Coordinates of C-alpha atoms in Angstrom, one line a residue:
X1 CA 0.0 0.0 0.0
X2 CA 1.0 3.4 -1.0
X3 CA 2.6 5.7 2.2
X4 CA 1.8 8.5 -0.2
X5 CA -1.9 8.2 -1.5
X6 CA -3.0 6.9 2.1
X7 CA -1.3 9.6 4.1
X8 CA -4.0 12.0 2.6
X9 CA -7.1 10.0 2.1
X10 CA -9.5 11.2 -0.6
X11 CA -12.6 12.8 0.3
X12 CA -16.1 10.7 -1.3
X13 CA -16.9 11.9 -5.0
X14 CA -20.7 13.4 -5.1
X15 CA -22.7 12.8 -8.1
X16 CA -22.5 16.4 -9.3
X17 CA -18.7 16.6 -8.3
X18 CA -17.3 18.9 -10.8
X19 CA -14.9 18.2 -13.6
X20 CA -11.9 20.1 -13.6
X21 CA -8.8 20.5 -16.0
X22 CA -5.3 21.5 -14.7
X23 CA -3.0 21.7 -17.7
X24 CA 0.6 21.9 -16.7
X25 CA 2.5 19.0 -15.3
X26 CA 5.3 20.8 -13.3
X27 CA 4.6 20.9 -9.5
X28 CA 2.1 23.8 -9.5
X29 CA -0.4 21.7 -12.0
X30 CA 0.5 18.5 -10.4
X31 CA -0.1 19.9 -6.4
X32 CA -3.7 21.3 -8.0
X33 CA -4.6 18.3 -9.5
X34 CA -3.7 16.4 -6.5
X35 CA -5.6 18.4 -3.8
X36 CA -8.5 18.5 -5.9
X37 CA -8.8 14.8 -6.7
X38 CA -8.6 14.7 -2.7
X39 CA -11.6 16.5 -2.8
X40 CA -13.4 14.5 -4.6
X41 CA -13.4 16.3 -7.8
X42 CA -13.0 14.8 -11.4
X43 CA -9.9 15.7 -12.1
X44 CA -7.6 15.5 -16.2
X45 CA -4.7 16.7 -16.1
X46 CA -3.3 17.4 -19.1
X47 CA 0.4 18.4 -20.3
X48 CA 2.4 19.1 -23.2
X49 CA 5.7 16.7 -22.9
X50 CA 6.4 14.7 -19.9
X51 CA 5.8 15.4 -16.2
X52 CA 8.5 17.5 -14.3
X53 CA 10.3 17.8 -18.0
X54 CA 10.2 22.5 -17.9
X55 CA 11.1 24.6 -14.9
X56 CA 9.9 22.1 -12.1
X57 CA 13.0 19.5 -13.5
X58 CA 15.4 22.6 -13.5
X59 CA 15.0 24.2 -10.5
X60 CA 17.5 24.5 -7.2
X61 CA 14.2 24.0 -5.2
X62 CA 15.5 25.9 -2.2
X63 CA 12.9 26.4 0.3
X64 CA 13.0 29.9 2.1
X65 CA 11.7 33.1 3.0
X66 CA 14.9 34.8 3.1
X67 CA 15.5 38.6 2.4
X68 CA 13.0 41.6 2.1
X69 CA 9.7 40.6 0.0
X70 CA 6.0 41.8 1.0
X71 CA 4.5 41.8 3.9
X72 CA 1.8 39.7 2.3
X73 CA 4.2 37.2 0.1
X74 CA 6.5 36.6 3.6
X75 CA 3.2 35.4 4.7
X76 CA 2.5 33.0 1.9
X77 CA 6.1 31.8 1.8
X78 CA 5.8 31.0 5.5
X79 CA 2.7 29.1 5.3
X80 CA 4.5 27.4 2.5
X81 CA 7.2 26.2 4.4
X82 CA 4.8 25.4 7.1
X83 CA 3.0 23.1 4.2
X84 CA 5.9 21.1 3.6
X85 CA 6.9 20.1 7.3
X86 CA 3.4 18.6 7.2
X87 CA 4.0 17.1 3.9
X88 CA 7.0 15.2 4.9
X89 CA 5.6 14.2 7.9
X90 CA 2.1 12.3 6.5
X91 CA 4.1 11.1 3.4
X92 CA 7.4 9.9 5.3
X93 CA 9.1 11.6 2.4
X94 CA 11.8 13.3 4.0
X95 CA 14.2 12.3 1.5
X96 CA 12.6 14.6 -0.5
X97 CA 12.2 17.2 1.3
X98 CA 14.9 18.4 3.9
X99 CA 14.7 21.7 6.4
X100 CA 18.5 21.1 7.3
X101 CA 19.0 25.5 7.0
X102 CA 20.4 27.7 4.5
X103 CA 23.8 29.7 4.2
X104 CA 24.3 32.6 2.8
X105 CA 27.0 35.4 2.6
X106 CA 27.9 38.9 0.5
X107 CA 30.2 39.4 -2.0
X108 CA 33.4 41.3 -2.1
X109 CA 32.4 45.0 -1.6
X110 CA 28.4 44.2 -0.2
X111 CA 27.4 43.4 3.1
X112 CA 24.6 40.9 4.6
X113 CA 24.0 42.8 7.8
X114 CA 20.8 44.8 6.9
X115 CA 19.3 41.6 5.4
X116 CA 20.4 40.1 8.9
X117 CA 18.4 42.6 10.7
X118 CA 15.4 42.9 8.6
X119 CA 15.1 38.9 9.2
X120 CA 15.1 39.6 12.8
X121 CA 12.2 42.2 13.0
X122 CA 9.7 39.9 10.8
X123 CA 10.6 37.3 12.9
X124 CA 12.2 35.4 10.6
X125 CA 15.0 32.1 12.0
X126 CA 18.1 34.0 11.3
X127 CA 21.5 33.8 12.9
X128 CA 24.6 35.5 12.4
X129 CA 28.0 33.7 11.8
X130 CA 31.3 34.7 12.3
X131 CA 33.7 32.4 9.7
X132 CA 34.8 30.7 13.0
X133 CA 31.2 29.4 13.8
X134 CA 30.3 28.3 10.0
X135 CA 31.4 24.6 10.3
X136 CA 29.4 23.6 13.4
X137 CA 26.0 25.4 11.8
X138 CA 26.5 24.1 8.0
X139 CA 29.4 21.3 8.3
X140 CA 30.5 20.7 4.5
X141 CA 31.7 24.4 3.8
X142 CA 35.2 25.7 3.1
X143 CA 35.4 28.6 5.7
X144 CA 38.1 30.1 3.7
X145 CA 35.5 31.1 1.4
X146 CA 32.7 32.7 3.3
X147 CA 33.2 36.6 3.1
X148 CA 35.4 37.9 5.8
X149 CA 32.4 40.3 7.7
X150 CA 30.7 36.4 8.7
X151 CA 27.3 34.8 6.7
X152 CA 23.9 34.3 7.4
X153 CA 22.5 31.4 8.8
X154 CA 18.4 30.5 8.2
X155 CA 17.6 27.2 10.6
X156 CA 14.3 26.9 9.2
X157 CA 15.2 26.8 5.3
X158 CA 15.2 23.8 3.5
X159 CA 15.3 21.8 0.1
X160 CA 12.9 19.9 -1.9
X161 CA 13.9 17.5 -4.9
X162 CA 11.0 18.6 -7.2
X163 CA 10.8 15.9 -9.7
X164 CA 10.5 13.4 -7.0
X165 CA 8.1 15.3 -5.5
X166 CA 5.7 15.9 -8.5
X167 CA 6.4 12.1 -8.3
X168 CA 4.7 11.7 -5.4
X169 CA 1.7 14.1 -5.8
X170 CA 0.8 12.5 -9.2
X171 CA 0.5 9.3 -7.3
X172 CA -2.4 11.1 -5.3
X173 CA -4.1 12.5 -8.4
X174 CA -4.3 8.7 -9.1
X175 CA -5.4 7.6 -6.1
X176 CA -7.5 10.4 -6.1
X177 CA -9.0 8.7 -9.4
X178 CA -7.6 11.8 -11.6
X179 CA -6.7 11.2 -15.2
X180 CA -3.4 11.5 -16.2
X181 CA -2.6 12.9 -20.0
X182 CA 1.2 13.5 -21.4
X183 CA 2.4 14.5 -24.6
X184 CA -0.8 15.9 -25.8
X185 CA 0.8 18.5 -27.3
X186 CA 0.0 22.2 -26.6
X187 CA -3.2 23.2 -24.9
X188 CA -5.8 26.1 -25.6
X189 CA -8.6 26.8 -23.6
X190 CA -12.1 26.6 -25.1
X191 CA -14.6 29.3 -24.2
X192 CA -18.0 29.2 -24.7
X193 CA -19.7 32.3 -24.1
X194 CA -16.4 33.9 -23.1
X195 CA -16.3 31.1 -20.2
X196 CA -13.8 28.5 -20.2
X197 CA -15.4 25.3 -20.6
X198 CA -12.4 23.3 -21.7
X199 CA -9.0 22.4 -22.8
X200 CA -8.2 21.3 -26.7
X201 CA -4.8 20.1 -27.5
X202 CA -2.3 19.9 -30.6
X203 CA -3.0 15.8 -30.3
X204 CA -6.5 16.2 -31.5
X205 CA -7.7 15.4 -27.7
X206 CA -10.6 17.9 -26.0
X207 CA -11.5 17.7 -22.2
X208 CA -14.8 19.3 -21.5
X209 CA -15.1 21.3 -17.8
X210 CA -16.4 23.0 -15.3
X211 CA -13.1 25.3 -14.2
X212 CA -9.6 25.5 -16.1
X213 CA -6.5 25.7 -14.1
X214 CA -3.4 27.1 -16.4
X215 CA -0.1 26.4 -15.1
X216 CA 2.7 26.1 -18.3
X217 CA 4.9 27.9 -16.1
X218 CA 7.0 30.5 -18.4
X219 CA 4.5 29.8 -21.2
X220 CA 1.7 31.1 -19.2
X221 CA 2.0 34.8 -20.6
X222 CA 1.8 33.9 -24.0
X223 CA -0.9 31.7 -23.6
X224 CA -2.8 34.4 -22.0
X225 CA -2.2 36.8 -24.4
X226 CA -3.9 34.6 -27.0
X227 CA -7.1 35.4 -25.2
X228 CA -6.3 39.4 -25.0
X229 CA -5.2 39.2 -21.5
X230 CA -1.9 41.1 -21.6
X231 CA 0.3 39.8 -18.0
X232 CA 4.3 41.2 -17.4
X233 CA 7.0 39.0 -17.3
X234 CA 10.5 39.1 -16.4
X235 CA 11.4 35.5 -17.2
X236 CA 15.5 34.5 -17.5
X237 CA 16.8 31.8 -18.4
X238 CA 17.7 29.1 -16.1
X239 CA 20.7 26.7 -15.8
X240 CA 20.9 23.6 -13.3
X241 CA 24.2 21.5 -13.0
X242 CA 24.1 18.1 -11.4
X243 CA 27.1 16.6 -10.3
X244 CA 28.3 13.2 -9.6
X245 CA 27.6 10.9 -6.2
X246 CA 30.2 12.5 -3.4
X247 CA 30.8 11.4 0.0
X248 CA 30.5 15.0 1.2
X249 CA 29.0 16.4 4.9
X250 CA 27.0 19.5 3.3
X251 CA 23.4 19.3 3.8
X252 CA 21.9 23.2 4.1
X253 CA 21.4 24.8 1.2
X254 CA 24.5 27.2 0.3
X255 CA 23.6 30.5 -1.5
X256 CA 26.9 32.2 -2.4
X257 CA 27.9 35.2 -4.5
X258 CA 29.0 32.9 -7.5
X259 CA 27.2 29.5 -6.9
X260 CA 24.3 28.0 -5.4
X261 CA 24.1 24.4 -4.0
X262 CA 21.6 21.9 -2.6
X263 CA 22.2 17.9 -1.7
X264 CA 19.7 15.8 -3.8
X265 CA 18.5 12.2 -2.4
X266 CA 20.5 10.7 -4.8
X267 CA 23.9 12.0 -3.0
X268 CA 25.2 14.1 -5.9
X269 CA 24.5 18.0 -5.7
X270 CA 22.5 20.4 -8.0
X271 CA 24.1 23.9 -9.0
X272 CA 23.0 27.5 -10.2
X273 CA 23.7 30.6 -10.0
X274 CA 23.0 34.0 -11.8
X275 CA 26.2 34.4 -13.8
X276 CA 26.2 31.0 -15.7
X277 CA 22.4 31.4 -17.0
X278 CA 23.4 34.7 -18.5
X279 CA 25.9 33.0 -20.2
X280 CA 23.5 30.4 -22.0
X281 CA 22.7 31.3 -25.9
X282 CA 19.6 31.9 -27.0
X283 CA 19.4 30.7 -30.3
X284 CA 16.8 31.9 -32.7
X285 CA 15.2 28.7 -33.0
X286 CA 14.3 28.2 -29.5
X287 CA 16.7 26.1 -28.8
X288 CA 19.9 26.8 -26.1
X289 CA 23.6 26.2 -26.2
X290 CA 25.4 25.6 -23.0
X291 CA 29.2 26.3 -23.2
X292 CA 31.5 23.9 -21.6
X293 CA 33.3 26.8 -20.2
X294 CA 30.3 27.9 -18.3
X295 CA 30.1 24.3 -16.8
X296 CA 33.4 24.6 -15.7
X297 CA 33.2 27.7 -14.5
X298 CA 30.3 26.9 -12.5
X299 CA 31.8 23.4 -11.0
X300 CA 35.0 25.2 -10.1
X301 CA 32.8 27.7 -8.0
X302 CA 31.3 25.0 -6.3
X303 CA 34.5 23.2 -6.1
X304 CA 35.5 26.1 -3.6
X305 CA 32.9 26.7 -1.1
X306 CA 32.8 22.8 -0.2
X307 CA 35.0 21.7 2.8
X308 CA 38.2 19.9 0.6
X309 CA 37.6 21.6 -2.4
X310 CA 36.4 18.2 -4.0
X311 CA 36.9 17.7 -8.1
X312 CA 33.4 17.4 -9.4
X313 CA 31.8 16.3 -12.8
X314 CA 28.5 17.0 -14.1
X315 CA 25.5 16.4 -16.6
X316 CA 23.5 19.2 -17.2
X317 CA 19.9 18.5 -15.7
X318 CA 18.1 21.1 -17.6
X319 CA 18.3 25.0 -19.1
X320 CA 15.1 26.9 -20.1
X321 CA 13.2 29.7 -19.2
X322 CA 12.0 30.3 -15.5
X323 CA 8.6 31.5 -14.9
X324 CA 9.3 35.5 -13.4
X325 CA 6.1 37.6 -12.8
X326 CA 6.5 41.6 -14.1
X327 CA 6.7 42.7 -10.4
X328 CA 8.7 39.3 -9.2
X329 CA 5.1 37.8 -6.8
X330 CA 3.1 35.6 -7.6
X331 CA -0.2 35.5 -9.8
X332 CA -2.6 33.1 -8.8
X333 CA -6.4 33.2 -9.2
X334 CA -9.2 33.4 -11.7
X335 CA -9.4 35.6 -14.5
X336 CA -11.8 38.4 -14.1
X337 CA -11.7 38.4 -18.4
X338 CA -12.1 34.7 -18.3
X339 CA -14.6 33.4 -15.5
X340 CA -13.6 29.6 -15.0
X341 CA -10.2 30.1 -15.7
X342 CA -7.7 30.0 -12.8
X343 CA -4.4 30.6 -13.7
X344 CA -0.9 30.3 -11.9
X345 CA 2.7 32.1 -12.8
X346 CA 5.2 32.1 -10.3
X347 CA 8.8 32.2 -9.7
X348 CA 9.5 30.0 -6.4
X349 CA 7.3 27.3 -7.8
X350 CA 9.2 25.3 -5.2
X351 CA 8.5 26.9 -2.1
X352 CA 4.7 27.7 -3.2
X353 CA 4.2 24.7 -4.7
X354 CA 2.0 22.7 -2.6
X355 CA 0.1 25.7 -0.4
X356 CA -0.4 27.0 -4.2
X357 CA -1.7 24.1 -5.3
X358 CA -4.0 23.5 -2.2
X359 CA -5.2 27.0 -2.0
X360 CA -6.1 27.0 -6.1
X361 CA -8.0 23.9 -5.6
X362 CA -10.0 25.7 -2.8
X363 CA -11.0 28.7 -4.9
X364 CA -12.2 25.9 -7.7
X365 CA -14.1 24.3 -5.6
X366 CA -16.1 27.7 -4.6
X367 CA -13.8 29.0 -1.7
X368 CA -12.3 32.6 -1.4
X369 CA -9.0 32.0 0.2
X370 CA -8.3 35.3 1.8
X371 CA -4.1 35.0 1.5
X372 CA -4.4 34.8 -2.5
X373 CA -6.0 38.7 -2.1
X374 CA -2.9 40.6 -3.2
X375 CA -1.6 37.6 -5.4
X376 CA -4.8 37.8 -8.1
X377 CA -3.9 38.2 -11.8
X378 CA -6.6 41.7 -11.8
X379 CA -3.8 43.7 -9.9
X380 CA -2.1 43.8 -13.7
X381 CA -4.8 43.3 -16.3
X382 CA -7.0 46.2 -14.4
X383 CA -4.1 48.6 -14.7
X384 CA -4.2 47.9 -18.1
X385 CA -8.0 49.1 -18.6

């Protein structure tokens, strides 16, 4: 018997449950699906490759509220986190997901101390490290390269392996009796009446519905502006490295000036950071070229921040756009110029994931969840009017 599917036992269907389609197979789509086949609706999800195969299978999937944000998103984010603990608790899958901190430092010229004390006064876990103090808080790091002033230290941050997690939640859309569709190609909404009422797809395959959920990550803005609904993005391109297995003692989540690194269950780590996606070509195609420099580059930073400066090999484990909003929060409701369409876009799909996809399936189902307020996709298209 499943320790997933039976951890979060599904709720009786009704006769008149209604029928909803999520299309998106990344963690947002898959987390919707999942909560609502828990409660008890009728539940396709559709999507355009494989599951986990755009941002979701590229992401560092560290879990945090770290650093100045809105009031209101430090609220999601910490309800998020709070999400997870429970997760990993009911599923026993705390091999995929891990609260084992976060460490962070400046780089040569900056200073961490203001983000230090803005931590503090939201009440946020955050402790300050002298270099002498790093290896008993985050064993695994050279101390030789944390920035002379000391780092920050975030107890309460984590990791999650996305894939593996999507993993999981897909077997509760099944257990939930969802329906499962890959590599239909990509999906349009059909609107009857200006209403969405359905999904059709590039395979030929149409899904009939009651309520849409849209969540193609990065492609969520073009979708939308087939239907005249114009929404700002600021969406990079985004590099993760995985390495090899290593016998190594890190387990928080390091977030450096030139690298950023998470363990993965497998014991090999995943890498990113802001200078080697910038160094990714765009070809005109669509397609991306990753230089072997820039793999280099990027192993040799991680090479120095781990205790014994290990040699490391990798395979690249994806590079692709990452879904940014215009204004960097999330959007997340229905469409006030498409009524049954509920749409999410969202950088951090890894920390939201799950609270995103439980409080999407609440609206749905007929609920008005109070914390999604500031988060709702009019707070652009209105401006535009």
């Amino acid at each position: 018997m499943s320790t997933v599917s039976t951890a979060f036992p599904a709720r009786s269907r009704r006769a008149d449950a209604p029928r909803v389609v999520v299309v998106g197979g990344g963690v947002l789509g898959v987390s919707t699906a999942a909560h609502l086949a828990r409660s008890g609706a009728r539940v396709d999800l559709v999507t355009e490759a494989g599951i986990a195969s755009g941002a979701s299978g590229r992401s560092l999937s560290w879990l945090n509220s770290a650093g100045a944000r809105s009031d209101a998103y430090h609220r999601l984010r910490s309800v998020a986190l709070d999400r997870y603990r429970t997760f990993a608790t009911r599923t026993g899958l705390s091999d995929r997901v891990r609260f084992d901190g976060g460490l962070t430092w400046a780089a040569p010229g900056e200073s961490h101390r203001e983000r230090h004390a803005h931590e503090l006064s939201i009440g946020y876990d955050s402790v300050w490290l002298s270099r002498d103090e790093v290896a008993a808080w985050a064993p695994g790091v050279d101390v030789n390269a944390v920035a002379e002033e000391g780092a920050v230290f975030n107890p309460g941050e984590g990791w999650v392996d996305l894939p593996l997690l999507v993993e999981a939640l897909l077997e509760q859309v099944r257990a939930g009796g969802g329906e499962v569709h890959t590599g239909t190609g990509r999906a349009r909404p059909i609107l009857t009446g200006g209403r969405a009422t359905g999904v059709a797809t590039a395979s030929g395959r149409t899904f009939t519905a009651d309520a849409v959920v849209w969540a193609t990550g990065p492609w969520v803005p073009r979708d939308l502006a087939e239907l005249g609904v114009h929404l700002p993005e600021s969406s990079p391109v985004s590099l993760l490295l995985e390495t090899q297995r290593i016998d190594h003692p890190l387990r928080a989540v390091l977030n450096t000036p030139r690298v950023a690194i998470r363990p993965t269950p497998h014991g090999t780590f995943v890498l990113d950071s802001g200078w080697s996606e910038q160094e990714v070509v765009v070809r005109g195609d669509g397609e991306f070229e990753v230089r072997g420099s820039t793999v280099a580059g990027l192993l040799d930073e991680a090479s120095k921040v781990l205790a014994g400066n290990p040699r490391l090999e990798a395979v690249l484990r994806g590079v692709g756009p990452k879904p940014v909003p215009g204004d960097g929060e999330p959007v997340a409701g229905e469409l006030r110029e498409v009524p049954g369409l509920h749409v999410l876009f969202t950088h951090s799909g890894a920390t939201l994931g799950v609270v995103l996809g439980e409080f999407t399936a609440r609206e749905v189902l007929g609920e008005r969840v109070a914390l999604l307020g500031p988060f709702r996709p009019e707070r652009f298209t209105a401006a535009d009017r």
